[in-house]
Coordinates of C-alpha atoms and ligand atoms in Angstrom, one line a residue:
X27 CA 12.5 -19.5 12.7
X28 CA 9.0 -17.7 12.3
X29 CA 8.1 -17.2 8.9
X30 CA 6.3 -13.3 8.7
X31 CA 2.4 -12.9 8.2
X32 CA 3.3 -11.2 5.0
X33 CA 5.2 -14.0 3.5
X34 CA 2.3 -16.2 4.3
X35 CA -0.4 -14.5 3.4
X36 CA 1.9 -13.8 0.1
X37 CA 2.0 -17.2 -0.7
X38 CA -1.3 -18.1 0.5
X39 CA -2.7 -15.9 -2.2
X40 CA -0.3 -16.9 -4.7
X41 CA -1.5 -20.4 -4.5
X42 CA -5.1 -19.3 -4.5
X43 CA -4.2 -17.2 -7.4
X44 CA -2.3 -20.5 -9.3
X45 CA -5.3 -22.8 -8.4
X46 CA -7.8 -20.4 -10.0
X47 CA -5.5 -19.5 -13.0
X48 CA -5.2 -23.3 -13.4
X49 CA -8.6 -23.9 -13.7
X50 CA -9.7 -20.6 -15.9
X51 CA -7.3 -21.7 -18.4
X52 CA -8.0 -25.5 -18.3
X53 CA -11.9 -24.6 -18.4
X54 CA -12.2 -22.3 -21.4
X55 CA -16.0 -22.3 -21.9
X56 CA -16.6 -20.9 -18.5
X57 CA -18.5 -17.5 -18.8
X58 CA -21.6 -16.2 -17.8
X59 CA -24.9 -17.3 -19.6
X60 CA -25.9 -15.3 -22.6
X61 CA -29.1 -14.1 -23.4
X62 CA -29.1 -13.3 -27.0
X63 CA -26.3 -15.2 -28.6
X64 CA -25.2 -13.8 -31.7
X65 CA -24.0 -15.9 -34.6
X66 CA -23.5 -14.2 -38.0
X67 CA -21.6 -16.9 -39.5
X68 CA -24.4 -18.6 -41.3
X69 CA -25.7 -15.6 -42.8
X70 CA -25.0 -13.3 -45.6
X71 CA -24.8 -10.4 -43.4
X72 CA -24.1 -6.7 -44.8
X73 CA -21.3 -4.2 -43.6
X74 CA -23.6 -1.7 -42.1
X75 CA -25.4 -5.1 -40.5
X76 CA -22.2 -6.0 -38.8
X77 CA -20.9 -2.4 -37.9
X78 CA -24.6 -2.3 -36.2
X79 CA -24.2 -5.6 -34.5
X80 CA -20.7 -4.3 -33.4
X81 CA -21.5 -1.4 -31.8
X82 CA -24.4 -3.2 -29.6
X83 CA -21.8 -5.2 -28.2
X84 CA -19.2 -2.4 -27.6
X85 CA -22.1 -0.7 -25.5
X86 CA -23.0 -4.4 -23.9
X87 CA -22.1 -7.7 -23.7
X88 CA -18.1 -6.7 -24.7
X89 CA -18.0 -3.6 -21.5
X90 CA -16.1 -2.3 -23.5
X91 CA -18.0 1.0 -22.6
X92 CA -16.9 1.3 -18.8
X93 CA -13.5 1.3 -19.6
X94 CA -13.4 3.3 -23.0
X95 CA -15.2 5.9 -24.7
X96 CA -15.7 7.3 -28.2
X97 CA -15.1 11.2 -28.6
X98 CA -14.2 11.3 -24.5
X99 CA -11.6 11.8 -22.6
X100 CA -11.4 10.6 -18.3
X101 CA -12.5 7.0 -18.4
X102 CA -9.9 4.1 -18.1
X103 CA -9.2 3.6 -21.5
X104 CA -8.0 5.9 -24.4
X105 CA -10.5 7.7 -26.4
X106 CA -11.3 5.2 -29.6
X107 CA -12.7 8.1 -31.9
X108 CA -10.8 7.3 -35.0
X109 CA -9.0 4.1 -34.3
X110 CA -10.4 2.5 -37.7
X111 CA -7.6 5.0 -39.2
X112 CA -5.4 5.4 -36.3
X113 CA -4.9 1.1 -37.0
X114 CA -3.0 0.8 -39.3
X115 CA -0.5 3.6 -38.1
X116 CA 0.6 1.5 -34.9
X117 CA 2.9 -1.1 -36.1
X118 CA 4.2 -0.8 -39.0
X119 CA 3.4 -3.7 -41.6
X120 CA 0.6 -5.1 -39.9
X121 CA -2.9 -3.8 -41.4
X122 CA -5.8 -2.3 -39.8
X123 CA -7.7 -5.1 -39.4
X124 CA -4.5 -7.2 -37.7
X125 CA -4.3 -4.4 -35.4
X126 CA -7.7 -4.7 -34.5
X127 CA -7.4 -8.0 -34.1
X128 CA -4.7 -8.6 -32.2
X129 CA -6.1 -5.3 -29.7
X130 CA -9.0 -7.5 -28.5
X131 CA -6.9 -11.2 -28.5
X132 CA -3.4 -9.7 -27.2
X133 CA -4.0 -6.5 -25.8
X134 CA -0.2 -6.3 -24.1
X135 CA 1.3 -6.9 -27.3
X136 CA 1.2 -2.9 -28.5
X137 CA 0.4 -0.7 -25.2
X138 CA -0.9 2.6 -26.2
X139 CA 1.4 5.5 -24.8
X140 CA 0.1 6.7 -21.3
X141 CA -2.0 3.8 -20.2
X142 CA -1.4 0.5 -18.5
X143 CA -1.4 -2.7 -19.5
X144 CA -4.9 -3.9 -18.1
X145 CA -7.3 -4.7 -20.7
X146 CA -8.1 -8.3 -20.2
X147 CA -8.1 -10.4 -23.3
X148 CA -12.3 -10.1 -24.3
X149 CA -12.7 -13.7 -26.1
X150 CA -12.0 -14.8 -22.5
X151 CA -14.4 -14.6 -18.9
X152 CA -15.3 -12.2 -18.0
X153 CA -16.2 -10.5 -21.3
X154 CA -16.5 -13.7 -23.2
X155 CA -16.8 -12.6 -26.7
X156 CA -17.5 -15.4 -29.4
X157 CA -15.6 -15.4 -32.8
X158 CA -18.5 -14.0 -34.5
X159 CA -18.6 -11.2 -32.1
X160 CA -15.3 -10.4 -32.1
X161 CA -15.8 -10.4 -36.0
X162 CA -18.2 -7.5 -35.7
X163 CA -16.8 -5.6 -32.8
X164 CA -13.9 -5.2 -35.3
X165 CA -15.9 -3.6 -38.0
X166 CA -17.7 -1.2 -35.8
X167 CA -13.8 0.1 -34.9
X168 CA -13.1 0.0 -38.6
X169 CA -16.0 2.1 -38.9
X170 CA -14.2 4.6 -36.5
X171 CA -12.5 6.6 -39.5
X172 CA -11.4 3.6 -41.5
X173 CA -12.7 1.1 -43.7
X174 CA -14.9 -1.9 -42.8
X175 CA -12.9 -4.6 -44.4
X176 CA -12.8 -7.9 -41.9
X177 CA -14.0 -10.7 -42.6
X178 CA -14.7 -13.8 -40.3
X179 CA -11.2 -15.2 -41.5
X180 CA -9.3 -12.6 -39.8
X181 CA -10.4 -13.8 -36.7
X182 CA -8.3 -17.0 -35.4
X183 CA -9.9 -20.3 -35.2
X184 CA -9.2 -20.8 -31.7
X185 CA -10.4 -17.0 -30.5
X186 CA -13.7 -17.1 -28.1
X187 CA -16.0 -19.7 -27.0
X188 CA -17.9 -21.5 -30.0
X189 CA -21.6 -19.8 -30.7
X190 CA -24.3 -22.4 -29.0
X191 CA -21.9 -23.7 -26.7
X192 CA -23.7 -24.6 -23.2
X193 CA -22.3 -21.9 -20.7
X194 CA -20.7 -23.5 -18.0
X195 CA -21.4 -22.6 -13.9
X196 CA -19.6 -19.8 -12.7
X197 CA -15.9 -20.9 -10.7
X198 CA -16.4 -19.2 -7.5
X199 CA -14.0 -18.4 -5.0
X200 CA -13.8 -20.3 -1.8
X201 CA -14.4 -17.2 0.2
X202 CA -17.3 -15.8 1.9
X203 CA -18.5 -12.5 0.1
X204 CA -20.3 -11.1 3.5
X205 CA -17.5 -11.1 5.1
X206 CA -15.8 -9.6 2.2
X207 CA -18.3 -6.4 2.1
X208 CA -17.8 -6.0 6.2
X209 CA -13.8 -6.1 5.2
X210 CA -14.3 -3.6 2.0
X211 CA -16.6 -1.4 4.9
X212 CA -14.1 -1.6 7.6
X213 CA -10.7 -2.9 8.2
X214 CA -9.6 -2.7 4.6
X215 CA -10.7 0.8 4.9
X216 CA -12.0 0.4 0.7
X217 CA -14.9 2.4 0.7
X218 CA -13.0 5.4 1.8
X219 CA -11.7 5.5 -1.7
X220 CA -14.0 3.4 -3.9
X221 CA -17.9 3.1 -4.7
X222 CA -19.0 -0.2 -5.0
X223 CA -22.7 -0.2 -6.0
X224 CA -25.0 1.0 -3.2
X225 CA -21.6 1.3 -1.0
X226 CA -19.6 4.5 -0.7
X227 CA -19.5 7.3 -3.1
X228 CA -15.8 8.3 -2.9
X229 CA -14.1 9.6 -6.5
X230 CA -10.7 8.8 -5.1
X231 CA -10.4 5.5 -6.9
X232 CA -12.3 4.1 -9.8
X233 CA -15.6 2.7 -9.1
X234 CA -15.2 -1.2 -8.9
X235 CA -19.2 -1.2 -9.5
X236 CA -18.7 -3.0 -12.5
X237 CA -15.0 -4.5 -11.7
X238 CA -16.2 -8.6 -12.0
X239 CA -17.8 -7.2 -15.4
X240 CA -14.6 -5.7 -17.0
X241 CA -11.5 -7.5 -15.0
X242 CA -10.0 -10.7 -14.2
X243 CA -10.3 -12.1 -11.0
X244 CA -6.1 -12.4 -11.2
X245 CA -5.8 -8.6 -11.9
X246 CA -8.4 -7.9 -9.2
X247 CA -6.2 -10.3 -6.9
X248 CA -2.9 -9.0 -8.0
X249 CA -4.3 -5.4 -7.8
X250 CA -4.9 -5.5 -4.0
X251 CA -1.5 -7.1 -3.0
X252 CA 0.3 -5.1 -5.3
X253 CA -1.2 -2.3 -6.7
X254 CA 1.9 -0.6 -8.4
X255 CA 2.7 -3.6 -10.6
X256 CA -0.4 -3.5 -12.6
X257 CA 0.3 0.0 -13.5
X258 CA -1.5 3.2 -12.8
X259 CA -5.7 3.2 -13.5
X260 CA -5.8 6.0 -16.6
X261 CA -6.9 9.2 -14.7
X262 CA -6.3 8.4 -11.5
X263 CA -3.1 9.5 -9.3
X264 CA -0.3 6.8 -8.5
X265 CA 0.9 5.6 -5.3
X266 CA -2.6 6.6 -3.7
X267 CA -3.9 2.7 -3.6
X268 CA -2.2 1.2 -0.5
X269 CA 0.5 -0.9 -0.9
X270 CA 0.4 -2.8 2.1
X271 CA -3.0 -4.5 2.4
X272 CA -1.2 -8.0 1.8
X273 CA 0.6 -7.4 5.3
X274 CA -2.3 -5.8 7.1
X275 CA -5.2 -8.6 5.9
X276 CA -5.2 -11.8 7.1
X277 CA -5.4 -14.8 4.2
X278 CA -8.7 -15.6 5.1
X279 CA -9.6 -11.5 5.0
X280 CA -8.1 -11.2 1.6
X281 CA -10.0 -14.4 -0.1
X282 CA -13.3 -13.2 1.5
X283 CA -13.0 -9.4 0.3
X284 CA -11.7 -10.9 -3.2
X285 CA -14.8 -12.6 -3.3
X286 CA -16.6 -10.1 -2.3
X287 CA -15.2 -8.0 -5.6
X288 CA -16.5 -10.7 -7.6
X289 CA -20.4 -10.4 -7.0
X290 CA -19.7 -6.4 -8.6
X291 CA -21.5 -6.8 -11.8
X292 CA -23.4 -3.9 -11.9
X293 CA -27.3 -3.5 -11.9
X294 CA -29.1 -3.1 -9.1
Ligands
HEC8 C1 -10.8 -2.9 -18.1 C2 -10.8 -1.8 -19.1 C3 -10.9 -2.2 -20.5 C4 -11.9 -2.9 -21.2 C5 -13.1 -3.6 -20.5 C6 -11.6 -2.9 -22.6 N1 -10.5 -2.2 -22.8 FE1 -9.6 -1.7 -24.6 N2 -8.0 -0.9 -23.7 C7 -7.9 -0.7 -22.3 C8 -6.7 0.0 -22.0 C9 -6.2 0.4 -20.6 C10 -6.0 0.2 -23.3 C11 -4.7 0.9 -23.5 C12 -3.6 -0.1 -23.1 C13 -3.3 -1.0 -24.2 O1 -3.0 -0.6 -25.4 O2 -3.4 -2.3 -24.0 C14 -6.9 -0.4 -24.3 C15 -6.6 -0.4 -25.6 C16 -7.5 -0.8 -26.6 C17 -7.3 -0.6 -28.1 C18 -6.1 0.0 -28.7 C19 -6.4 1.4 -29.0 C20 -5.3 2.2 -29.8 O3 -5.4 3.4 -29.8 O4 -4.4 1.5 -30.3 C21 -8.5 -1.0 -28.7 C22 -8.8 -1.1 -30.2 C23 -9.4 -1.5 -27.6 N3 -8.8 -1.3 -26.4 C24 -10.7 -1.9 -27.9 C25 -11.5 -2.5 -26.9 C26 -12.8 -3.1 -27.1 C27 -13.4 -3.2 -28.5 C28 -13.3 -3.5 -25.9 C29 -14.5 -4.3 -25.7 C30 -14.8 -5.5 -26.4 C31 -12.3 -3.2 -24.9 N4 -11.2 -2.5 -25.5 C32 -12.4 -3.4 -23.6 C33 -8.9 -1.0 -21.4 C34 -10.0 -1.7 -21.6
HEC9 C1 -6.4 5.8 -0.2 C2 -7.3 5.5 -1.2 C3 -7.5 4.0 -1.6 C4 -7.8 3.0 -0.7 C5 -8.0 3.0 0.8 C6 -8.0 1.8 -1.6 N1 -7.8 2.1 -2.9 FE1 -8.0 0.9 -4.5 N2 -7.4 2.4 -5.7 C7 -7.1 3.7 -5.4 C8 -6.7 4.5 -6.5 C9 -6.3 5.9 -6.5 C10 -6.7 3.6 -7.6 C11 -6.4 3.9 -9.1 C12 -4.9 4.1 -9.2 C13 -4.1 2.8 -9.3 O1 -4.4 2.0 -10.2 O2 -3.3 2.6 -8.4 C14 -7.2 2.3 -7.1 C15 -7.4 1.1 -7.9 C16 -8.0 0.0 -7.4 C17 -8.4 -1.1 -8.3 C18 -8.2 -1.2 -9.8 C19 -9.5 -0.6 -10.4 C20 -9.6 -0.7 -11.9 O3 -10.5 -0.1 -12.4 O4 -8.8 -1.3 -12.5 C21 -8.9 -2.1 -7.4 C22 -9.5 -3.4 -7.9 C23 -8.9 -1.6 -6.1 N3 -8.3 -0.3 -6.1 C24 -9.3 -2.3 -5.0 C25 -9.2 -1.8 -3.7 C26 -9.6 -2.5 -2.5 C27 -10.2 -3.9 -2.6 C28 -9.3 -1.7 -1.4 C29 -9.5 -2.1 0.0 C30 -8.8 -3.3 0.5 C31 -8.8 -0.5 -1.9 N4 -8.7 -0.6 -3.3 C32 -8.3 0.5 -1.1 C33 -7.2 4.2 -4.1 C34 -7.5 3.5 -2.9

């Protein structure tokens, strides 16, 4: 019996999915290097200080930015003009601040009305926030028509990587990103539908840019062989993204292209 190409290149990326899974999770600390690593936990540091702090790393490190916006409808993610009083409204018996919380740690576990479930957990790669951080980035969304009430002992123990700890070489794929581009150019037929940096200009799709910045390499991998189960992108029609790119790539196709979507960090 012959097993079909889909099945195989199903599994195939199943296990390459696993392995990688495997080894994000068992590696915590991996991330990208950080420049100007913020630790507010020895200081006596001020609300405004913090909201400051926050709002800095909503704009940067956190990308939170590409995704959402503040007073702004059309990107990915809802509008977060007036969630610091919006909070405590979302589940009842569980305060702003929770809320807040558990939006960055556990984003699936209360799904805002209209969007999908895609926002990748930001104390983890790629976004990488430390606890500190997360600490602040929840008072600047207090400060978003609420009250700036957390302190560093709402945030869990065991959320994002320790401040100072060494960053750890980036897990890369074993694919071959050149390949990858010629496959985003031409057979997978991408760029008819998505920018990608200097490549392609079309609005049909997001702009994966910034993709490696924002998502996980499992979304990104899941995304391509079946686009419909992670949801709809915010703002963007359903049904548009093809569904059949795990039968019409070959394995080694679809790890090179994946790769390929993990050099897209933006910048020049
Ligand atoms: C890849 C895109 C993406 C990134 C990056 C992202 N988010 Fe989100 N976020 C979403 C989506 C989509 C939702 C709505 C679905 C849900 O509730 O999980 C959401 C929901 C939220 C909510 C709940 C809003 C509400 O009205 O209840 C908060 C708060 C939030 N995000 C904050 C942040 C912050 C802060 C960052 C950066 C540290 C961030 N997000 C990064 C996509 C993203
Ligand atoms: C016919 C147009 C079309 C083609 C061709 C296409 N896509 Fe898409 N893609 C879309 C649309 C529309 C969306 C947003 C709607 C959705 O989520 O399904 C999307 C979403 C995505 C996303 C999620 C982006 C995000 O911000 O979360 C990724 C990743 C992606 N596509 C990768 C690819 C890759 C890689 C290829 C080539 C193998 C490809 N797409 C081919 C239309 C297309």
């Amino acid at each position: 019996m012959r097993v079909p190409v889909v099945v195989k290149v199903g599994l195939f990326a199943l296990a390459v999915m696993g392995i990688y899974t495997y080894y994000a999770n068992s590696i915590p600390q991996i991330q990208s290097a950080l420049p100007e690593e913020i630790s507010l936990e020895a200081e006596t540091v001020t609300p405004e200080q913090l909201v400051r702090v926050g709002e800095e790393l909503f704009k940067g490190k956190g990308t939170c930015e590409v995704c959402h916006r503040i007073g702004q409808v059309g990107a990915r993610a809802p509008d977060l003009a007036g969630i610091g009083g919006r909070a405590g409204t979302r589940r009842p018996g569980v305060s702003p601040t929770a809320y807040l919380v558990e939006s960055l740690l556990q984003p699936g576990a209360y799904v805002v009305e209209g969007f999908p479930n895609i926002m990748p957990r930001v104390d983890r790669p790629p976004i990488g926030l430390n606890r500190s951080e997360l600490w602040a980035v929840v008072a600047f969304l207090e400060s978003l028509g609420g009250e700036v009430r957390a302190r560093l002992d709402d945030i869990p123990k065991t959320a994002g990587v320790p401040a100072g700890e060494a960053p750890v070489a980036e897990l890369k794929l074993p694919g071959d990103p050149e390949a990858g581009k010629a496959i985003f150019m031409g057979k997978g037929g991408c760029v008819a539908c998505h920018k990608a940096g200097p490549l392609g200009a079309s609005p049909v799709g997001p702009d994966l840019s910034e993709i490696a910045k924002i998502q996980t390499p499992e979304y990104i991998m899941a995304k391509i062989l079946n686009p419909a189960a992670m949801g709809t992108v915010a703002g963007y029609p359903a049904g548009v993204m093809p569904p059949t790119l795990g039968q019409t790539l070959t394995a080694k196709e679809y790890v090179d292209l994946v790769s390929f979507l993990l050099t897209l960090k933006g910048g020049a």
